C-alpha cells in the first residue's frame, strides 16, 4: 500500500466511478483500475463494488477511506512543512491582543513582523481576554496573548510574564507608597464585571482573606474604569500597564498593591487542534520575544 494507491482509491470513491476518477487524476482508466486491484490484493479485502450507477465503497472500503484521508493529509502537511523550511513564510496570521497590551505591543510587533516576513500579512485583533479566548477556540484567531485565562483542553497556554496590579485613584485621593490588601476596603471602587480576568484575580486574592471591597460600580472594560477614575468618581484596581490607556493622566495617580503583591499572568495561547504553520510558529516566537519580561519578586 502506497500513497499513490490511496490517492487513486479516494478519487474513485469520491467520483463514484473509475472513468471519472481517471479523468480527475489525468490518467488512463486501466492504470487506476490496476492500482486499486493491487491495493485490494495486498489488503485481502474487497474495497469497491460495482452498482448500476458506478462504484461504491464496501464496509472495508469505508474503513480504509477514513485512514486514507488522514494519511494523505499528513503527507501533504509534511511536504508543506519541509518546503516551508527553505522558503520565506507567506500567508496571513491573526494575532489577538488585549486592548492595553496592544497599546504598547502592536507597533513593535508590526514593525518586526514586516522586517522578518515581508511577504506575509499580520492581522491584529484587539479585545477583552474572554472574547479573544473565544476567537481562538472558534478558529478566528491563530494565536493570542491573554490575561489569566480559564483552563481548557482546546488551547495550549505558555506563561510569559506577570504584571503588578496597582490602585488607581483621582488626584484628590491620598495614596501611601504602597496600599496593603486590607486598606483596599477603604476606597470606593469601580471594577470590571465578574467575567473579566482582572475581577477574577482580585476576588481570588481577597475573598479567601475575607476582605470585602466597596464596589460602587462595575464596567466592561479597563478604559471605561479609567474614565470613571479620571472624573473623580471612584478608584480602581488595574494592571500597571493599563495606565497608558488614560486620556487624562494628569487627573490620576497610582500606588502598587501589597504586601503581598497582587500580580496577573500574561500567557501565549494557541489552539491545540490546528497544526501551526511556520508563519504561525515564527509569529509566536516573535510574541515571546516582545511579551516576555522578567518577573519581579513580591514585596
Short mmCIF file of C-alpha atoms in Angstrom, two decimals:
data_model
loop_
_atom_site.label_atom_id
_atom_site.label_comp_id
_atom_site.label_asym_id
_atom_site.label_seq_id
_atom_site.Cartn_x
_atom_site.Cartn_y
_atom_site.Cartn_z
CA UNK A 1 0.00 0.00 0.00
CA UNK A 2 1.45 3.36 -1.01
CA UNK A 3 0.20 6.93 -1.11
CA UNK A 4 -0.44 6.81 -4.84
CA UNK A 5 -2.80 3.86 -4.44
CA UNK A 6 -4.59 5.63 -1.61
CA UNK A 7 -4.95 8.75 -3.75
CA UNK A 8 -6.48 6.72 -6.58
CA UNK A 9 -8.79 4.89 -4.18
CA UNK A 10 -10.07 8.15 -2.63
CA UNK A 11 -10.65 9.62 -6.08
CA UNK A 12 -12.70 6.61 -7.20
CA UNK A 13 -14.86 6.70 -4.08
CA UNK A 14 -15.42 10.45 -4.29
CA UNK A 15 -16.10 10.43 -8.04
CA UNK A 16 -18.26 7.29 -7.90
CA UNK A 17 -16.68 5.70 -10.97
CA UNK A 18 -13.33 4.61 -12.37
CA UNK A 19 -13.71 6.70 -15.51
CA UNK A 20 -14.49 9.95 -13.72
CA UNK A 21 -11.67 9.31 -11.25
CA UNK A 22 -9.25 8.69 -14.12
CA UNK A 23 -10.32 11.98 -15.73
CA UNK A 24 -9.88 13.87 -12.44
CA UNK A 25 -6.42 12.33 -11.98
CA UNK A 26 -5.50 12.89 -15.65
CA UNK A 27 -4.72 9.19 -16.06
CA UNK A 28 -5.88 6.31 -18.21
CA UNK A 29 -8.66 4.27 -16.62
CA UNK A 30 -6.74 0.93 -16.82
CA UNK A 31 -3.95 2.42 -14.71
CA UNK A 32 -6.38 3.44 -12.00
CA UNK A 33 -8.14 0.06 -12.07
CA UNK A 34 -4.82 -1.77 -11.87
CA UNK A 35 -3.66 0.13 -8.78
CA UNK A 36 -6.97 -0.43 -6.99
CA UNK A 37 -6.76 -4.15 -7.78
CA UNK A 38 -3.23 -4.28 -6.35
CA UNK A 39 -4.44 -2.46 -3.23
CA UNK A 40 -7.30 -4.92 -2.73
CA UNK A 41 -4.92 -7.83 -3.25
CA UNK A 42 -2.47 -6.54 -0.69
CA UNK A 43 -5.15 -5.88 1.92
CA UNK A 44 -7.09 -9.04 1.19
CA UNK A 45 -10.32 -7.06 1.18
CA UNK A 46 -12.86 -6.06 -1.42
CA UNK A 47 -12.85 -2.26 -1.23
CA UNK A 48 -15.25 -1.34 -4.05
CA UNK A 49 -18.35 -2.85 -5.53
CA UNK A 50 -20.00 -2.02 -8.82
CA UNK A 51 -23.54 -0.65 -8.81
CA UNK A 52 -25.92 0.39 -11.52
CA UNK A 53 -24.66 3.97 -11.14
CA UNK A 54 -20.93 3.25 -10.91
CA UNK A 55 -18.97 2.05 -7.89
CA UNK A 56 -19.34 2.48 -4.14
CA UNK A 57 -17.21 1.58 -1.14
CA UNK A 58 -17.74 -1.65 0.77
CA UNK A 59 -17.60 -1.69 4.58
CA UNK A 60 -13.87 -2.32 4.33
CA UNK A 61 -13.62 0.49 1.79
CA UNK A 62 -15.35 2.94 4.13
CA UNK A 63 -12.98 1.94 6.93
CA UNK A 64 -9.95 2.49 4.70
CA UNK A 65 -11.32 5.80 3.40
CA UNK A 66 -11.10 7.46 6.82
CA UNK A 67 -7.50 6.32 7.27
CA UNK A 68 -6.62 7.32 3.70
CA UNK A 69 -7.75 10.90 4.27
CA UNK A 70 -5.62 11.12 7.43
CA UNK A 71 -2.52 9.67 5.74
CA UNK A 72 -2.83 11.80 2.61
CA UNK A 73 -3.38 14.96 4.64
CA UNK A 74 -0.39 14.10 6.83
CA UNK A 75 1.76 13.60 3.75
CA UNK A 76 0.66 16.96 2.34
CA UNK A 77 1.39 18.67 5.64
CA UNK A 78 4.83 17.05 5.83
CA UNK A 79 5.64 18.21 2.30
CA UNK A 80 4.43 21.71 3.11
CA UNK A 81 6.48 21.82 6.31
CA UNK A 82 9.63 20.72 4.50
CA UNK A 83 9.12 23.32 1.79
CA UNK A 84 8.50 25.97 4.45
CA UNK A 85 11.90 25.25 5.99
CA UNK A 86 13.62 26.68 2.93
CA UNK A 87 11.08 29.28 1.88
CA UNK A 88 10.15 32.67 3.24
CA UNK A 89 6.89 32.40 5.22
CA UNK A 90 3.84 33.67 3.36
CA UNK A 91 0.14 33.84 4.11
CA UNK A 92 -1.87 35.54 6.85
CA UNK A 93 -1.73 35.20 10.61
CA UNK A 94 -4.28 36.63 13.04
CA UNK A 95 -3.00 37.70 16.46
CA UNK A 96 -5.31 38.62 19.34
CA UNK A 97 -4.16 41.21 21.89
CA UNK A 98 -5.90 42.75 24.92
CA UNK A 99 -6.50 46.47 24.42
CA UNK A 100 -3.88 47.82 26.79
CA UNK A 101 -1.30 45.26 25.64
CA UNK A 102 -1.90 46.34 22.04
CA UNK A 103 -1.15 49.94 23.02
CA UNK A 104 2.46 49.07 23.81
CA UNK A 105 3.00 45.96 21.71
CA UNK A 106 1.22 46.48 18.37
CA UNK A 107 3.76 48.91 16.88
CA UNK A 108 6.91 46.88 17.62
CA UNK A 109 5.07 43.68 16.65
CA UNK A 110 4.05 45.06 13.25
CA UNK A 111 7.49 46.61 12.68
CA UNK A 112 9.41 43.41 13.38
CA UNK A 113 6.87 41.24 11.58
CA UNK A 114 7.30 43.33 8.43
CA UNK A 115 11.09 43.09 8.71
CA UNK A 116 11.09 39.32 9.13
CA UNK A 117 8.18 38.33 6.88
CA UNK A 118 7.78 40.96 4.13
CA UNK A 119 5.55 38.69 2.02
CA UNK A 120 3.14 37.76 4.83
CA UNK A 121 0.17 39.62 6.32
CA UNK A 122 -0.32 40.27 10.03
CA UNK A 123 -3.84 40.97 11.29
CA UNK A 124 -4.10 42.26 14.87
CA UNK A 125 -7.42 41.80 16.66
CA UNK A 126 -7.99 43.70 19.90
CA UNK A 127 -10.47 42.80 22.60
CA UNK A 128 -11.07 41.52 26.10
CA UNK A 129 -9.23 38.34 27.05
CA UNK A 130 -12.54 36.47 27.23
CA UNK A 131 -13.55 37.38 23.67
CA UNK A 132 -10.03 36.67 22.37
CA UNK A 133 -10.15 33.24 24.01
CA UNK A 134 -13.46 32.53 22.28
CA UNK A 135 -11.93 33.62 18.96
CA UNK A 136 -9.03 31.21 19.43
CA UNK A 137 -11.36 28.31 20.20
CA UNK A 138 -13.59 29.14 17.22
CA UNK A 139 -10.63 29.35 14.84
CA UNK A 140 -10.95 33.06 14.02
CA UNK A 141 -7.63 33.85 15.77
CA UNK A 142 -4.40 31.90 15.25
CA UNK A 143 -2.63 32.86 18.46
CA UNK A 144 -3.01 35.49 21.13
CA UNK A 145 -1.95 36.96 24.45
CA UNK A 146 -4.45 36.51 27.28
CA UNK A 147 -4.60 37.51 30.93
CA UNK A 148 -5.32 34.75 33.45
CA UNK A 149 -7.44 32.66 31.04
CA UNK A 150 -9.64 29.82 32.28
CA UNK A 151 -8.14 26.38 31.52
CA UNK A 152 -9.48 24.49 28.51
CA UNK A 153 -8.27 21.36 26.68
CA UNK A 154 -8.79 23.22 23.40
CA UNK A 155 -5.97 25.73 23.97
CA UNK A 156 -2.31 25.43 24.90
CA UNK A 157 -1.04 28.10 27.29
CA UNK A 158 2.53 29.29 27.78
CA UNK A 159 3.28 31.66 30.65
CA UNK A 160 5.06 34.82 29.55
CA UNK A 161 5.12 37.37 32.34
CA UNK A 162 3.46 38.63 35.49
CA UNK A 163 2.49 42.26 36.00
CA UNK A 164 1.87 44.03 39.25
CA UNK A 165 -1.61 45.38 39.96
CA UNK A 166 -1.98 48.94 41.21
CA UNK A 167 -4.64 51.02 42.90
CA UNK A 168 -5.54 53.91 40.59
CA UNK A 169 -7.13 56.93 42.21
CA UNK A 170 -8.17 60.50 41.34
CA UNK A 171 -5.61 63.12 42.31
CA UNK A 172 -7.75 64.15 45.28
CA UNK A 173 -7.35 60.77 46.98
CA UNK A 174 -4.35 60.35 49.26
CA UNK A 175 -2.31 57.24 48.50
CA UNK A 176 0.50 55.72 50.51
CA UNK A 177 3.64 54.48 48.78
CA UNK A 178 2.04 51.02 48.82
CA UNK A 179 -1.55 50.01 49.54
CA UNK A 180 -1.99 46.90 51.67
CA UNK A 181 -4.72 44.41 50.86
CA UNK A 182 -6.87 45.29 53.87
CA UNK A 183 -6.59 49.01 53.04
CA UNK A 184 -8.32 48.39 49.68
CA UNK A 185 -11.62 48.15 51.54
CA UNK A 186 -11.37 51.86 52.41
CA UNK A 187 -11.64 53.06 48.79
CA UNK A 188 -14.77 53.36 46.62
CA UNK A 189 -14.01 51.18 43.62
CA UNK A 190 -15.10 50.78 40.04
CA UNK A 191 -14.10 47.32 38.80
CA UNK A 192 -14.62 45.19 35.71
CA UNK A 193 -17.51 42.73 35.89
CA UNK A 194 -17.34 39.20 37.27
CA UNK A 195 -16.28 37.54 33.99
CA UNK A 196 -13.29 39.83 33.49
CA UNK A 197 -9.87 38.29 34.35
CA UNK A 198 -8.98 41.35 36.46
CA UNK A 199 -12.06 40.88 38.64
CA UNK A 200 -11.43 37.14 38.86
CA UNK A 201 -7.90 37.81 40.08
CA UNK A 202 -9.00 40.42 42.64
CA UNK A 203 -11.68 38.11 44.04
CA UNK A 204 -9.28 35.15 44.14
CA UNK A 205 -6.81 37.13 46.24
CA UNK A 206 -9.20 38.97 48.57
CA UNK A 207 -12.13 36.62 49.19
CA UNK A 208 -10.04 33.92 50.96
CA UNK A 209 -8.75 36.70 53.23
CA UNK A 210 -12.32 37.85 53.92
CA UNK A 211 -11.61 41.33 52.61
CA UNK A 212 -14.80 42.96 51.35
CA UNK A 213 -14.44 45.78 48.83
CA UNK A 214 -16.60 48.86 48.46
CA UNK A 215 -17.55 48.36 44.81
CA UNK A 216 -19.69 51.29 43.70
CA UNK A 217 -19.86 50.38 40.00
CA UNK A 218 -18.94 47.65 37.55
CA UNK A 219 -17.86 48.24 33.94
CA UNK A 220 -16.96 46.10 30.96
CA UNK A 221 -13.50 47.35 30.04
CA UNK A 222 -10.33 48.83 31.50
CA UNK A 223 -10.50 52.13 29.62
CA UNK A 224 -14.02 52.70 30.97
CA UNK A 225 -12.81 52.17 34.52
CA UNK A 226 -10.02 54.67 33.88
CA UNK A 227 -12.53 57.25 32.63
CA UNK A 228 -14.53 56.90 35.86
CA UNK A 229 -11.35 57.42 37.90
CA UNK A 230 -10.34 60.42 35.78
CA UNK A 231 -13.71 62.03 36.54
CA UNK A 232 -13.05 61.63 40.28
CA UNK A 233 -15.96 59.26 40.90
CA UNK A 234 -14.06 56.24 42.26
CA UNK A 235 -10.78 54.36 42.33
CA UNK A 236 -9.91 51.13 40.53
CA UNK A 237 -7.59 48.12 40.67
CA UNK A 238 -5.81 47.65 37.33
CA UNK A 239 -2.58 46.31 35.80
CA UNK A 240 0.16 48.92 35.81
CA UNK A 241 0.40 48.87 32.00
CA UNK A 242 -3.28 49.87 31.75
CA UNK A 243 -2.34 53.39 32.84
CA UNK A 244 -1.12 54.12 29.31
CA UNK A 245 -4.76 53.98 28.18
CA UNK A 246 -5.56 57.06 30.23
CA UNK A 247 -6.63 60.06 28.17
CA UNK A 248 -6.21 62.44 31.13
CA UNK A 249 -3.20 61.10 33.04
CA UNK A 250 -2.74 64.35 34.96
CA UNK A 251 -6.00 63.63 36.81
CA UNK A 252 -4.94 60.29 38.29
CA UNK A 253 -2.14 58.72 40.29
CA UNK A 254 -1.43 55.18 41.42
CA UNK A 255 0.31 53.04 44.01
CA UNK A 256 1.31 49.36 43.90
CA UNK A 257 -0.77 46.93 45.94
CA UNK A 258 0.94 44.96 48.70
CA UNK A 259 2.43 43.35 50.52
CA UNK A 260 1.80 40.75 49.33
CA UNK A 261 1.87 41.99 45.76
CA UNK A 262 -1.08 41.21 43.52
CA UNK A 263 0.02 40.12 40.03
CA UNK A 264 -1.79 38.99 36.92
CA UNK A 265 -0.42 36.47 34.43
CA UNK A 266 0.01 37.06 30.70
CA UNK A 267 0.04 33.88 28.61
CA UNK A 268 0.58 33.00 24.97
CA UNK A 269 -2.40 30.93 23.79
CA UNK A 270 -2.61 28.67 20.72
CA UNK A 271 -5.26 26.15 19.59
CA UNK A 272 -4.28 22.53 20.19
CA UNK A 273 -6.30 21.03 17.33
CA UNK A 274 -4.84 23.04 14.44
CA UNK A 275 -1.24 22.37 13.35
CA UNK A 276 0.78 25.56 13.41
CA UNK A 277 2.24 26.67 10.09
CA UNK A 278 5.77 28.01 10.00
CA UNK A 279 4.36 31.55 9.84
CA UNK A 280 2.29 30.98 12.97
CA UNK A 281 5.23 29.35 14.76
CA UNK A 282 7.56 32.24 13.85
CA UNK A 283 4.95 34.81 14.92
CA UNK A 284 4.61 33.00 18.25
CA UNK A 285 8.37 33.24 18.67
CA UNK A 286 8.19 36.97 17.98
CA UNK A 287 5.41 37.41 20.56
CA UNK A 288 7.54 35.60 23.13
CA UNK A 289 10.41 37.97 22.47
CA UNK A 290 8.24 41.06 22.76
CA UNK A 291 5.87 39.95 25.51
CA UNK A 292 8.26 38.32 27.94
CA UNK A 293 9.54 40.39 30.81
CA UNK A 294 11.40 39.19 33.85
CA UNK A 295 9.00 38.55 36.68
CA UNK A 296 9.66 40.79 39.63
CA UNK A 297 9.85 39.49 43.17
CA UNK A 298 6.92 40.00 45.51
CA UNK A 299 7.42 42.59 48.20
#
